[in-house]
Amino acid sequence: MISNDMASRMNAQVNMELCSAYFYLAFSSRAESGSLKGTSSWFMAKYFEEQAHAMKIYRYLKDQDADVELRSIAAPPTDDLTALQMLEATLAHERDVTAAINGLVDHALSEKDHASNVFLQWFVTEQIEEEATVSEILGRLRLFGDRPEGLLMLDKELGEMAATVAQAGAIDPTVLSA
Ligand SMILES: [Fe+2]
Ligand SMILES: [Fe+2]
């Protein structure tokens, strides 16, 4: 059993993960419209990954006999962004998520809620990896500047990364662009 306060904060995180999923689905759609199929697949992989994060917290709440409270999911931004702008927005978003996870850990510690603290450590580690991956891609994208050859090379690489995730069974390959 966790406190009502902790449960409410965990529910807010379920919502944030689902908002993240929606955010990346919008980017996947935009990238595909811009003929960046690999980038589109990579964002689609992130869409599934964020849903899995939400479900991990959902399961924790149920296992702790706490109420799951499904809240409204905010619409993602509709601006017409370039690949560079989408990756920049992704890094900023992941940093916000990291701050939210850290806030949850702070709260768990303040309540001496060891179960939630241990549960959240997986997310702490996950955020380090997510930020590092996005930073690395963004760094290379900045190097290319506006050169289309560089963008296409990176697009191919992102497509291969998404295919690896699909092969591991984490996403449904039929929803990726052909
Ligand atoms: Fe997440
Ligand atoms: Fe994420």
Coordinates of N, CA, C and O and ligand atoms in Angstrom, one line a residue:
M1 N 0.8 -1.2 0.0 CA 0.0 0.0 0.0 C 0.9 1.3 0.0 O 1.8 1.3 0.8
I2 N 0.6 2.2 -0.9 CA 1.3 3.5 -0.9 C 0.3 4.6 -0.5 O -0.9 4.4 -0.5
S3 N 0.8 5.7 -0.1 CA -0.1 6.8 0.4 C -0.9 7.4 -0.8 O -0.5 7.2 -2.0
N4 N -2.0 8.0 -0.5 CA -2.8 8.6 -1.5 C -2.1 9.7 -2.3 O -2.2 9.8 -3.5
D5 N -1.2 10.4 -1.6 CA -0.4 11.4 -2.2 C 0.5 10.8 -3.2 O 0.6 11.3 -4.4
M6 N 1.2 9.7 -2.8 CA 2.2 9.1 -3.7 C 1.4 8.5 -4.9 O 1.9 8.6 -6.1
A7 N 0.2 7.9 -4.7 CA -0.6 7.4 -5.7 C -1.0 8.4 -6.7 O -0.9 8.2 -8.0
S8 N -1.4 9.6 -6.2 CA -1.8 10.7 -7.1 C -0.6 11.2 -8.0 O -0.7 11.4 -9.2
R9 N 0.6 11.2 -7.4 CA 1.8 11.6 -8.1 C 2.2 10.6 -9.2 O 2.6 10.9 -10.3
M10 N 2.0 9.3 -8.8 CA 2.3 8.2 -9.8 C 1.3 8.3 -10.9 O 1.6 8.1 -12.1
N11 N 0.0 8.6 -10.6 CA -1.0 8.8 -11.7 C -0.6 9.9 -12.6 O -0.9 9.8 -13.8
A12 N -0.1 11.0 -12.0 CA 0.3 12.1 -12.9 C 1.4 11.7 -13.8 O 1.5 12.1 -15.0
Q13 N 2.3 10.7 -13.3 CA 3.4 10.2 -14.2 C 2.8 9.3 -15.3 O 3.4 9.3 -16.4
V14 N 1.8 8.5 -15.0 CA 1.2 7.7 -16.0 C 0.7 8.6 -17.1 O 1.0 8.4 -18.3
N15 N 0.1 9.7 -16.7 CA -0.4 10.7 -17.7 C 0.8 11.3 -18.5 O 0.7 11.4 -19.8
M16 N 1.9 11.6 -17.8 CA 3.0 12.2 -18.5 C 3.6 11.3 -19.6 O 4.0 11.7 -20.7
E17 N 3.6 10.0 -19.2 CA 4.2 9.0 -20.1 C 3.3 8.8 -21.3 O 3.7 8.7 -22.5
L18 N 2.0 8.9 -21.1 CA 1.0 8.7 -22.2 C 1.1 10.0 -23.1 O 0.9 9.9 -24.3
C19 N 1.2 11.2 -22.5 CA 1.4 12.4 -23.2 C 2.7 12.3 -24.1 O 2.7 12.8 -25.2
S20 N 3.7 11.7 -23.5 CA 5.0 11.5 -24.3 C 4.7 10.7 -25.5 O 5.2 11.0 -26.6
A21 N 4.0 9.6 -25.3 CA 3.7 8.7 -26.4 C 3.0 9.4 -27.5 O 3.3 9.3 -28.7
Y22 N 2.0 10.2 -27.2 CA 1.2 11.0 -28.1 C 2.1 12.0 -28.9 O 2.0 12.2 -30.1
F23 N 3.0 12.6 -28.1 CA 4.0 13.6 -28.6 C 4.8 12.9 -29.7 O 5.0 13.5 -30.8
Y24 N 5.3 11.7 -29.4 CA 6.2 11.1 -30.4 C 5.4 10.5 -31.6 O 6.0 10.4 -32.7
L25 N 4.2 10.2 -31.3 CA 3.4 9.7 -32.5 C 3.2 10.8 -33.5 O 3.2 10.6 -34.7
A26 N 3.0 12.0 -32.9 CA 2.8 13.2 -33.8 C 4.1 13.5 -34.6 O 4.1 13.7 -35.8
F27 N 5.3 13.3 -34.0 CA 6.5 13.5 -34.6 C 6.7 12.3 -35.7 O 7.3 12.6 -36.8
S28 N 6.3 11.1 -35.4 CA 6.4 10.0 -36.3 C 5.6 10.4 -37.6 O 6.1 10.2 -38.7
S29 N 4.4 10.8 -37.4 CA 3.6 11.2 -38.5 C 4.2 12.3 -39.4 O 4.3 12.2 -40.6
R30 N 4.7 13.3 -38.7 CA 5.3 14.5 -39.4 C 6.6 14.0 -40.2 O 6.8 14.4 -41.3
A31 N 7.4 13.2 -39.6 CA 8.6 12.7 -40.2 C 8.3 11.9 -41.5 O 8.9 12.0 -42.5
E32 N 7.2 11.1 -41.4 CA 6.8 10.3 -42.5 C 6.3 11.2 -43.6 O 6.7 11.0 -44.8
S33 N 5.6 12.2 -43.3 CA 5.1 13.2 -44.3 C 6.3 13.9 -45.0 O 6.2 14.3 -46.1
G34 N 7.4 14.0 -44.2 CA 8.6 14.7 -44.8 C 9.5 13.7 -45.4 O 10.7 14.0 -45.6
S35 N 9.0 12.5 -45.7 CA 9.8 11.4 -46.4 C 11.0 10.9 -45.6 O 11.9 10.3 -46.1
L36 N 11.0 11.1 -44.3 CA 12.1 10.6 -43.4 C 11.5 9.4 -42.7 O 11.1 9.4 -41.6
K37 N 11.5 8.3 -43.5 CA 10.9 7.0 -43.0 C 11.6 6.4 -41.8 O 11.0 5.9 -40.9
G38 N 12.9 6.5 -41.8 CA 13.7 5.9 -40.6 C 13.4 6.7 -39.4 O 13.2 6.2 -38.3
T39 N 13.4 8.1 -39.5 CA 13.1 8.9 -38.4 C 11.7 8.7 -37.9 O 11.4 8.6 -36.7
S40 N 10.8 8.5 -38.8 CA 9.4 8.2 -38.5 C 9.3 6.9 -37.7 O 8.6 6.8 -36.7
S41 N 10.0 5.9 -38.1 CA 10.0 4.6 -37.4 C 10.6 4.7 -36.0 O 10.1 4.1 -35.1
W42 N 11.6 5.5 -35.9 CA 12.3 5.7 -34.6 C 11.3 6.4 -33.6 O 11.2 6.0 -32.5
F43 N 10.6 7.4 -34.1 CA 9.6 8.0 -33.2 C 8.5 7.1 -32.9 O 7.9 7.1 -31.8
M44 N 8.1 6.2 -33.9 CA 7.1 5.2 -33.6 C 7.5 4.3 -32.5 O 6.7 3.9 -31.6
A45 N 8.8 3.9 -32.6 CA 9.4 3.0 -31.5 C 9.2 3.7 -30.2 O 8.9 3.1 -29.1
K46 N 9.5 5.0 -30.1 CA 9.4 5.7 -28.9 C 8.0 5.8 -28.4 O 7.7 5.8 -27.2
Y47 N 7.1 5.9 -29.4 CA 5.6 5.9 -29.0 C 5.3 4.7 -28.2 O 4.6 4.7 -27.2
F48 N 5.7 3.5 -28.7 CA 5.4 2.2 -28.0 C 6.1 2.2 -26.7 O 5.6 1.7 -25.7
E49 N 7.4 2.7 -26.7 CA 8.2 2.6 -25.5 C 7.5 3.4 -24.3 O 7.5 3.0 -23.2
E50 N 7.0 4.6 -24.7 CA 6.4 5.5 -23.7 C 5.1 4.8 -23.1 O 4.8 5.0 -21.9
Q51 N 4.4 4.2 -24.0 CA 3.2 3.5 -23.5 C 3.6 2.4 -22.6 O 2.9 2.1 -21.6
A52 N 4.7 1.7 -22.8 CA 5.1 0.6 -21.9 C 5.5 1.2 -20.6 O 5.3 0.6 -19.5
H53 N 6.1 2.5 -20.6 CA 6.5 3.1 -19.3 C 5.2 3.4 -18.5 O 5.1 3.2 -17.3
A54 N 4.2 3.9 -19.2 CA 2.9 4.2 -18.6 C 2.3 2.9 -17.9 O 1.9 2.9 -16.8
M55 N 2.4 1.8 -18.7 CA 1.8 0.6 -18.2 C 2.6 0.0 -17.0 O 2.1 -0.7 -16.2
K56 N 3.9 0.3 -17.0 CA 4.7 -0.2 -15.9 C 4.2 0.5 -14.6 O 4.1 -0.2 -13.5
I57 N 3.9 1.8 -14.7 CA 3.5 2.5 -13.5 C 2.0 2.1 -13.1 O 1.7 1.9 -12.0
Y58 N 1.2 1.9 -14.2 CA -0.1 1.4 -14.0 C -0.1 0.1 -13.2 O -0.8 -0.1 -12.2
R59 N 0.8 -0.8 -13.6 CA 0.9 -2.1 -12.9 C 1.3 -2.0 -11.5 O 0.8 -2.6 -10.6
Y60 N 2.2 -1.0 -11.3 CA 2.7 -0.8 -9.9 C 1.5 -0.3 -9.0 O 1.4 -0.7 -7.9
L61 N 0.8 0.7 -9.6 CA -0.4 1.2 -8.8 C -1.4 0.1 -8.5 O -1.8 0.0 -7.3
K62 N -1.7 -0.8 -9.4 CA -2.6 -1.9 -9.2 C -2.0 -2.8 -8.1 O -2.7 -3.3 -7.2
D63 N -0.8 -3.2 -8.3 CA -0.1 -4.1 -7.3 C -0.1 -3.5 -5.9 O 0.0 -4.2 -4.9
Q64 N -0.1 -2.2 -5.9 CA -0.1 -1.5 -4.5 C -1.5 -1.2 -4.0 O -1.7 -0.5 -3.1
D65 N -2.5 -1.8 -4.8 CA -3.9 -1.6 -4.4 C -4.3 -0.1 -4.4 O -5.1 0.3 -3.6
A66 N -3.7 0.6 -5.3 CA -4.0 2.1 -5.4 C -4.9 2.3 -6.6 O -4.9 1.4 -7.5
D67 N -5.7 3.3 -6.6 CA -6.5 3.6 -7.8 C -5.7 4.2 -8.9 O -4.9 5.0 -8.8
V68 N -6.1 3.6 -10.1 CA -5.6 4.2 -11.4 C -6.6 5.3 -11.8 O -7.8 5.0 -11.9
E69 N -6.0 6.5 -12.0 CA -6.9 7.6 -12.4 C -6.4 8.1 -13.8 O -5.4 8.7 -13.9
L70 N -7.2 7.8 -14.8 CA -6.8 8.2 -16.1 C -7.2 9.6 -16.4 O -8.4 9.9 -16.4
R71 N -6.3 10.4 -16.7 CA -6.5 11.9 -16.9 C -6.4 12.2 -18.4 O -6.0 11.4 -19.2
S72 N -6.9 13.4 -18.7 CA -6.8 13.9 -20.1 C -5.4 13.9 -20.7 O -4.5 14.3 -20.0
I73 N -5.3 13.5 -21.9 CA -4.0 13.6 -22.6 C -3.9 14.8 -23.5 O -4.8 15.0 -24.4
A74 N -2.9 15.6 -23.2 CA -2.8 16.9 -23.9 C -2.5 16.6 -25.4 O -1.7 15.7 -25.7
A75 N -3.0 17.4 -26.3 CA -2.7 17.3 -27.7 C -1.3 17.7 -27.9 O -0.8 18.7 -27.3
P76 N -0.5 17.0 -28.8 CA 0.9 17.4 -29.1 C 0.9 18.7 -29.9 O -0.1 19.0 -30.5
P77 N 2.1 19.4 -29.9 CA 2.2 20.6 -30.7 C 2.0 20.3 -32.2 O 2.3 19.2 -32.7
T78 N 1.4 21.2 -32.9 CA 1.1 20.9 -34.4 C 2.0 21.7 -35.3 O 1.8 21.7 -36.5
D79 N 3.0 22.4 -34.8 CA 3.9 23.2 -35.6 C 4.6 22.3 -36.6 O 4.9 21.1 -36.3
D80 N 4.9 22.9 -37.8 CA 5.6 22.1 -38.8 C 7.1 22.2 -38.5 O 7.8 23.2 -38.8
L81 N 7.7 21.2 -37.9 CA 9.1 21.2 -37.4 C 10.0 20.4 -38.3 O 9.6 19.4 -38.9
T82 N 11.2 20.9 -38.4 CA 12.3 20.1 -39.1 C 12.7 19.0 -38.2 O 12.4 18.9 -37.0
A83 N 13.5 18.1 -38.8 CA 14.1 16.9 -38.0 C 14.9 17.4 -36.9 O 14.7 16.9 -35.7
L84 N 15.7 18.5 -37.1 CA 16.5 19.0 -36.0 C 15.6 19.6 -34.9 O 15.9 19.3 -33.7
Q85 N 14.6 20.3 -35.3 CA 13.7 20.9 -34.3 C 12.9 19.8 -33.5 O 12.7 19.9 -32.3
M86 N 12.6 18.7 -34.2 CA 11.9 17.6 -33.5 C 12.8 16.9 -32.5 O 12.4 16.6 -31.4
L87 N 14.1 16.8 -32.9 CA 15.0 16.1 -32.0 C 15.3 17.1 -30.8 O 15.5 16.6 -29.7
E88 N 15.4 18.4 -31.1 CA 15.6 19.3 -30.0 C 14.4 19.3 -29.0 O 14.6 19.3 -27.8
A89 N 13.2 19.2 -29.5 CA 12.0 19.2 -28.7 C 12.0 17.9 -27.9 O 11.6 17.8 -26.7
T90 N 12.5 16.8 -28.5 CA 12.5 15.5 -27.8 C 13.5 15.6 -26.6 O 13.1 15.1 -25.6
L91 N 14.7 16.2 -26.8 CA 15.6 16.3 -25.7 C 15.0 17.1 -24.6 O 15.1 16.7 -23.4
A92 N 14.4 18.2 -25.0 CA 13.8 19.1 -23.9 C 12.7 18.4 -23.2 O 12.6 18.4 -21.9
H93 N 11.9 17.6 -23.9 CA 10.8 16.8 -23.3 C 11.4 15.8 -22.4 O 10.9 15.6 -21.2
E94 N 12.4 15.0 -22.8 CA 13.0 14.0 -22.0 C 13.6 14.6 -20.7 O 13.6 13.9 -19.6
R95 N 14.2 15.8 -20.8 CA 14.7 16.4 -19.6 C 13.6 16.8 -18.6 O 13.8 16.7 -17.4
D96 N 12.4 17.2 -19.2 CA 11.3 17.4 -18.3 C 10.8 16.2 -17.6 O 10.5 16.2 -16.4
V97 N 10.8 15.1 -18.3 CA 10.4 13.8 -17.7 C 11.4 13.4 -16.6 O 11.0 12.9 -15.6
T98 N 12.7 13.6 -16.9 CA 13.7 13.3 -15.9 C 13.5 14.1 -14.6 O 13.5 13.5 -13.5
A99 N 13.1 15.3 -14.8 CA 12.9 16.2 -13.6 C 11.6 15.7 -12.9 O 11.6 15.6 -11.6
A100 N 10.6 15.2 -13.6 CA 9.4 14.7 -13.0 C 9.7 13.4 -12.2 O 9.3 13.2 -11.1
I101 N 10.6 12.5 -12.8 CA 10.9 11.3 -12.1 C 11.7 11.6 -10.8 O 11.5 11.0 -9.8
N102 N 12.7 12.5 -11.0 CA 13.5 12.9 -9.8 C 12.6 13.5 -8.7 O 12.8 13.2 -7.5
G103 N 11.5 14.2 -9.1 CA 10.6 14.7 -8.1 C 9.8 13.6 -7.4 O 9.6 13.7 -6.2
L104 N 9.5 12.6 -8.1 CA 8.8 11.4 -7.5 C 9.7 10.7 -6.5 O 9.3 10.3 -5.5
V105 N 11.0 10.6 -6.9 CA 12.0 9.9 -6.0 C 12.1 10.8 -4.7 O 12.1 10.2 -3.6
D106 N 12.2 12.1 -4.9 CA 12.3 13.0 -3.7 C 11.1 12.8 -2.8 O 11.3 12.7 -1.6
H107 N 10.0 12.6 -3.4 CA 8.8 12.5 -2.6 C 8.8 11.1 -1.9 O 8.4 11.0 -0.7
A108 N 9.1 10.1 -2.7 CA 9.2 8.7 -2.1 C 10.1 8.7 -0.8 O 9.8 8.2 0.2
L109 N 11.3 9.4 -1.0 CA 12.2 9.4 0.1 C 11.7 10.2 1.3 O 11.9 9.8 2.4
S110 N 11.0 11.3 1.0 CA 10.4 12.1 2.1 C 9.3 11.4 2.9 O 9.2 11.6 4.1
E111 N 8.7 10.4 2.2 CA 7.7 9.6 2.9 C 8.3 8.3 3.5 O 7.5 7.5 4.0
K112 N 9.6 8.1 3.2 CA 10.2 6.8 3.6 C 9.5 5.7 2.9 O 9.3 4.6 3.5
D113 N 9.0 5.9 1.7 CA 8.3 4.9 0.9 C 9.4 4.1 0.1 O 9.7 4.5 -1.0
H114 N 9.9 3.1 0.7 CA 11.0 2.3 0.1 C 10.6 1.6 -1.2 O 11.3 1.5 -2.1
A115 N 9.4 1.1 -1.2 CA 8.9 0.3 -2.3 C 8.8 1.3 -3.6 O 9.3 0.9 -4.6
S116 N 8.3 2.4 -3.4 CA 8.2 3.4 -4.6 C 9.6 3.8 -5.0 O 9.9 4.0 -6.2
N117 N 10.4 4.0 -4.0 CA 11.8 4.5 -4.3 C 12.5 3.4 -5.2 O 13.1 3.7 -6.2
V118 N 12.4 2.1 -4.7 CA 13.1 1.1 -5.5 C 12.4 0.9 -6.9 O 13.1 0.8 -7.9
F119 N 11.1 1.0 -6.9 CA 10.4 0.9 -8.2 C 10.9 2.0 -9.2 O 11.1 1.8 -10.4
L120 N 11.0 3.2 -8.7 CA 11.4 4.4 -9.5 C 12.8 4.4 -10.0 O 13.2 5.0 -11.0
Q121 N 13.7 3.6 -9.4 CA 15.1 3.5 -9.8 C 15.2 3.1 -11.2 O 16.1 3.5 -12.0
W122 N 14.3 2.2 -11.7 CA 14.4 1.7 -13.1 C 14.2 2.9 -14.0 O 14.9 3.1 -15.0
F123 N 13.3 3.8 -13.6 CA 13.0 5.0 -14.5 C 14.2 6.0 -14.4 O 14.5 6.7 -15.4
V124 N 14.9 6.1 -13.3 CA 16.0 7.0 -13.2 C 17.1 6.5 -14.2 O 17.6 7.3 -15.0
T125 N 17.4 5.2 -14.2 CA 18.3 4.7 -15.2 C 17.9 4.8 -16.6 O 18.7 5.2 -17.5
E126 N 16.6 4.6 -16.8 CA 16.0 4.7 -18.2 C 16.2 6.1 -18.7 O 16.6 6.3 -19.9
Q127 N 16.0 7.1 -17.9 CA 16.1 8.5 -18.3 C 17.5 8.9 -18.7 O 17.8 9.6 -19.6
I128 N 18.5 8.3 -18.0 CA 19.9 8.6 -18.3 C 20.2 8.1 -19.8 O 20.7 8.8 -20.6
E129 N 19.7 6.9 -20.1 CA 19.9 6.3 -21.4 C 19.1 7.1 -22.4 O 19.7 7.4 -23.5
E130 N 17.9 7.5 -22.2 CA 17.1 8.2 -23.1 C 17.7 9.5 -23.5 O 17.9 9.9 -24.7
E131 N 18.2 10.3 -22.5 CA 18.8 11.6 -22.7 C 20.1 11.4 -23.5 O 20.4 12.2 -24.4
A132 N 20.9 10.4 -23.2 CA 22.1 10.2 -23.8 C 21.9 9.8 -25.3 O 22.6 10.4 -26.2
T133 N 21.0 9.0 -25.6 CA 20.7 8.6 -27.0 C 20.3 9.8 -27.8 O 20.8 10.0 -28.9
V134 N 19.3 10.6 -27.3 CA 18.8 11.7 -28.0 C 19.9 12.8 -28.2 O 20.1 13.3 -29.3
S135 N 20.7 13.0 -27.2 CA 21.9 14.0 -27.3 C 22.8 13.6 -28.4 O 23.3 14.4 -29.1
E136 N 23.1 12.3 -28.4 CA 24.1 11.8 -29.4 C 23.5 12.0 -30.8 O 24.3 12.5 -31.7
I137 N 22.3 11.7 -31.1 CA 21.7 11.9 -32.4 C 21.7 13.3 -32.7 O 22.0 13.7 -33.8
L138 N 21.3 14.1 -31.8 CA 21.2 15.6 -32.0 C 22.5 16.2 -32.3 O 22.7 17.0 -33.2
G139 N 23.6 15.7 -31.6 CA 24.9 16.2 -31.9 C 25.3 16.0 -33.3 O 25.9 16.8 -34.0
R140 N 25.0 14.8 -33.8 CA 25.4 14.5 -35.2 C 24.5 15.3 -36.2 O 25.0 15.7 -37.2
L141 N 23.3 15.4 -35.8 CA 22.4 16.2 -36.7 C 22.9 17.7 -36.8 O 22.9 18.3 -37.9
R142 N 23.4 18.2 -35.7 CA 23.9 19.6 -35.7 C 25.1 19.7 -36.6 O 25.4 20.7 -37.2
L143 N 26.0 18.6 -36.6 CA 27.2 18.6 -37.4 C 26.9 18.7 -38.9 O 27.5 19.4 -39.6
F144 N 25.8 18.0 -39.3 CA 25.4 18.0 -40.7 C 24.9 19.3 -41.2 O 25.0 19.6 -42.3
G145 N 24.4 20.1 -40.2 CA 23.8 21.4 -40.7 C 22.6 21.1 -41.6 O 21.8 20.2 -41.3
D146 N 22.5 21.8 -42.7 CA 21.4 21.6 -43.6 C 21.7 20.6 -44.8 O 20.9 20.5 -45.7
R147 N 22.8 19.9 -44.7 CA 23.2 19.0 -45.8 C 22.3 17.8 -45.8 O 22.2 17.0 -44.9
P148 N 21.6 17.6 -47.0 CA 20.6 16.5 -47.1 C 21.3 15.1 -47.0 O 20.7 14.2 -46.5
E149 N 22.5 15.0 -47.5 CA 23.2 13.7 -47.4 C 23.3 13.2 -46.0 O 23.1 12.0 -45.7
G150 N 23.7 14.1 -45.1 CA 23.8 13.8 -43.7 C 22.5 13.4 -43.1 O 22.4 12.4 -42.3
L151 N 21.5 14.1 -43.4 CA 20.2 13.8 -42.9 C 19.7 12.5 -43.3 O 19.1 11.7 -42.5
L152 N 19.9 12.2 -44.6 CA 19.5 10.9 -45.1 C 20.2 9.7 -44.5 O 19.7 8.6 -44.2
M153 N 21.5 9.9 -44.2 CA 22.4 8.9 -43.6 C 21.8 8.6 -42.2 O 21.7 7.5 -41.8
L154 N 21.5 9.7 -41.5 CA 21.0 9.6 -40.1 C 19.6 8.9 -40.1 O 19.3 8.1 -39.3
D155 N 18.9 9.3 -41.1 CA 17.5 8.7 -41.2 C 17.6 7.2 -41.4 O 16.8 6.4 -40.8
K156 N 18.6 6.8 -42.2 CA 18.7 5.3 -42.4 C 19.1 4.6 -41.1 O 18.6 3.6 -40.8
E157 N 20.0 5.3 -40.4 CA 20.5 4.7 -39.1 C 19.3 4.6 -38.1 O 19.2 3.6 -37.4
L158 N 18.5 5.7 -38.0 CA 17.4 5.7 -37.1 C 16.4 4.6 -37.5 O 15.8 3.9 -36.6
G159 N 16.2 4.3 -38.8 CA 15.4 3.3 -39.2 C 15.9 1.9 -38.8 O 15.1 1.0 -38.3
E160 N 17.2 1.7 -38.8 CA 17.8 0.5 -38.4 C 17.7 0.3 -36.9 O 17.4 -0.8 -36.4
M161 N 17.8 1.4 -36.1 CA 17.6 1.3 -34.7 C 16.2 0.9 -34.3 O 15.9 0.0 -33.5
A162 N 15.2 1.5 -35.1 CA 13.8 1.1 -34.9 C 13.5 -0.4 -35.2 O 12.8 -1.1 -34.5
A163 N 14.2 -0.8 -36.3 CA 14.0 -2.2 -36.7 C 14.5 -3.2 -35.7 O 13.9 -4.2 -35.4
T164 N 15.6 -2.8 -35.0 CA 16.2 -3.6 -33.9 C 15.2 -3.7 -32.8 O 15.0 -4.8 -32.2
V165 N 14.6 -2.6 -32.5 CA 13.6 -2.6 -31.4 C 12.4 -3.4 -31.8 O 11.8 -4.2 -31.0
A166 N 12.0 -3.3 -33.1 CA 10.8 -4.1 -33.5 C 11.1 -5.6 -33.5 O 10.3 -6.4 -33.0
Q167 N 12.4 -6.0 -33.8 CA 12.8 -7.4 -33.8 C 12.7 -8.0 -32.4 O 12.4 -9.1 -32.2
A168 N 13.0 -7.1 -31.4 CA 13.0 -7.5 -30.0 C 11.6 -7.7 -29.5 O 11.4 -8.1 -28.4
G169 N 10.6 -7.4 -30.4 CA 9.2 -7.6 -30.0 C 8.6 -6.5 -29.3 O 7.5 -6.6 -28.8
A170 N 9.3 -5.4 -29.1 CA 8.8 -4.2 -28.3 C 7.8 -3.4 -29.1 O 7.0 -2.7 -28.5
I171 N 7.8 -3.5 -30.4 CA 6.8 -2.8 -31.2 C 6.2 -3.7 -32.3 O 6.8 -4.6 -32.7
D172 N 5.0 -3.3 -32.8 CA 4.4 -4.0 -33.8 C 4.9 -3.5 -35.2 O 4.7 -2.4 -35.5
P173 N 5.7 -4.4 -35.9 CA 6.4 -3.9 -37.1 C 5.4 -3.4 -38.2 O 5.7 -2.7 -39.1
T174 N 4.2 -3.9 -38.2 CA 3.2 -3.6 -39.2 C 2.8 -2.1 -39.2 O 2.2 -1.6 -40.2
V175 N 3.0 -1.4 -38.1 CA 2.6 0.0 -38.1 C 3.7 0.9 -38.5 O 3.5 2.1 -38.7
L176 N 4.9 0.3 -38.8 CA 6.0 1.2 -39.3 C 5.8 1.4 -40.8 O 5.2 0.6 -41.5
S177 N 6.3 2.6 -41.3 CA 6.2 2.9 -42.7 C 7.0 1.9 -43.5 O 8.1 1.5 -43.0
A178 N 6.5 1.5 -44.6 CA 7.2 0.4 -45.4 C 8.5 0.9 -46.0 O 8.7 2.1 -46.2
Ligands
FE1 FE 9.1 7.5 -20.5
FE2 FE 11.1 8.8 -22.8

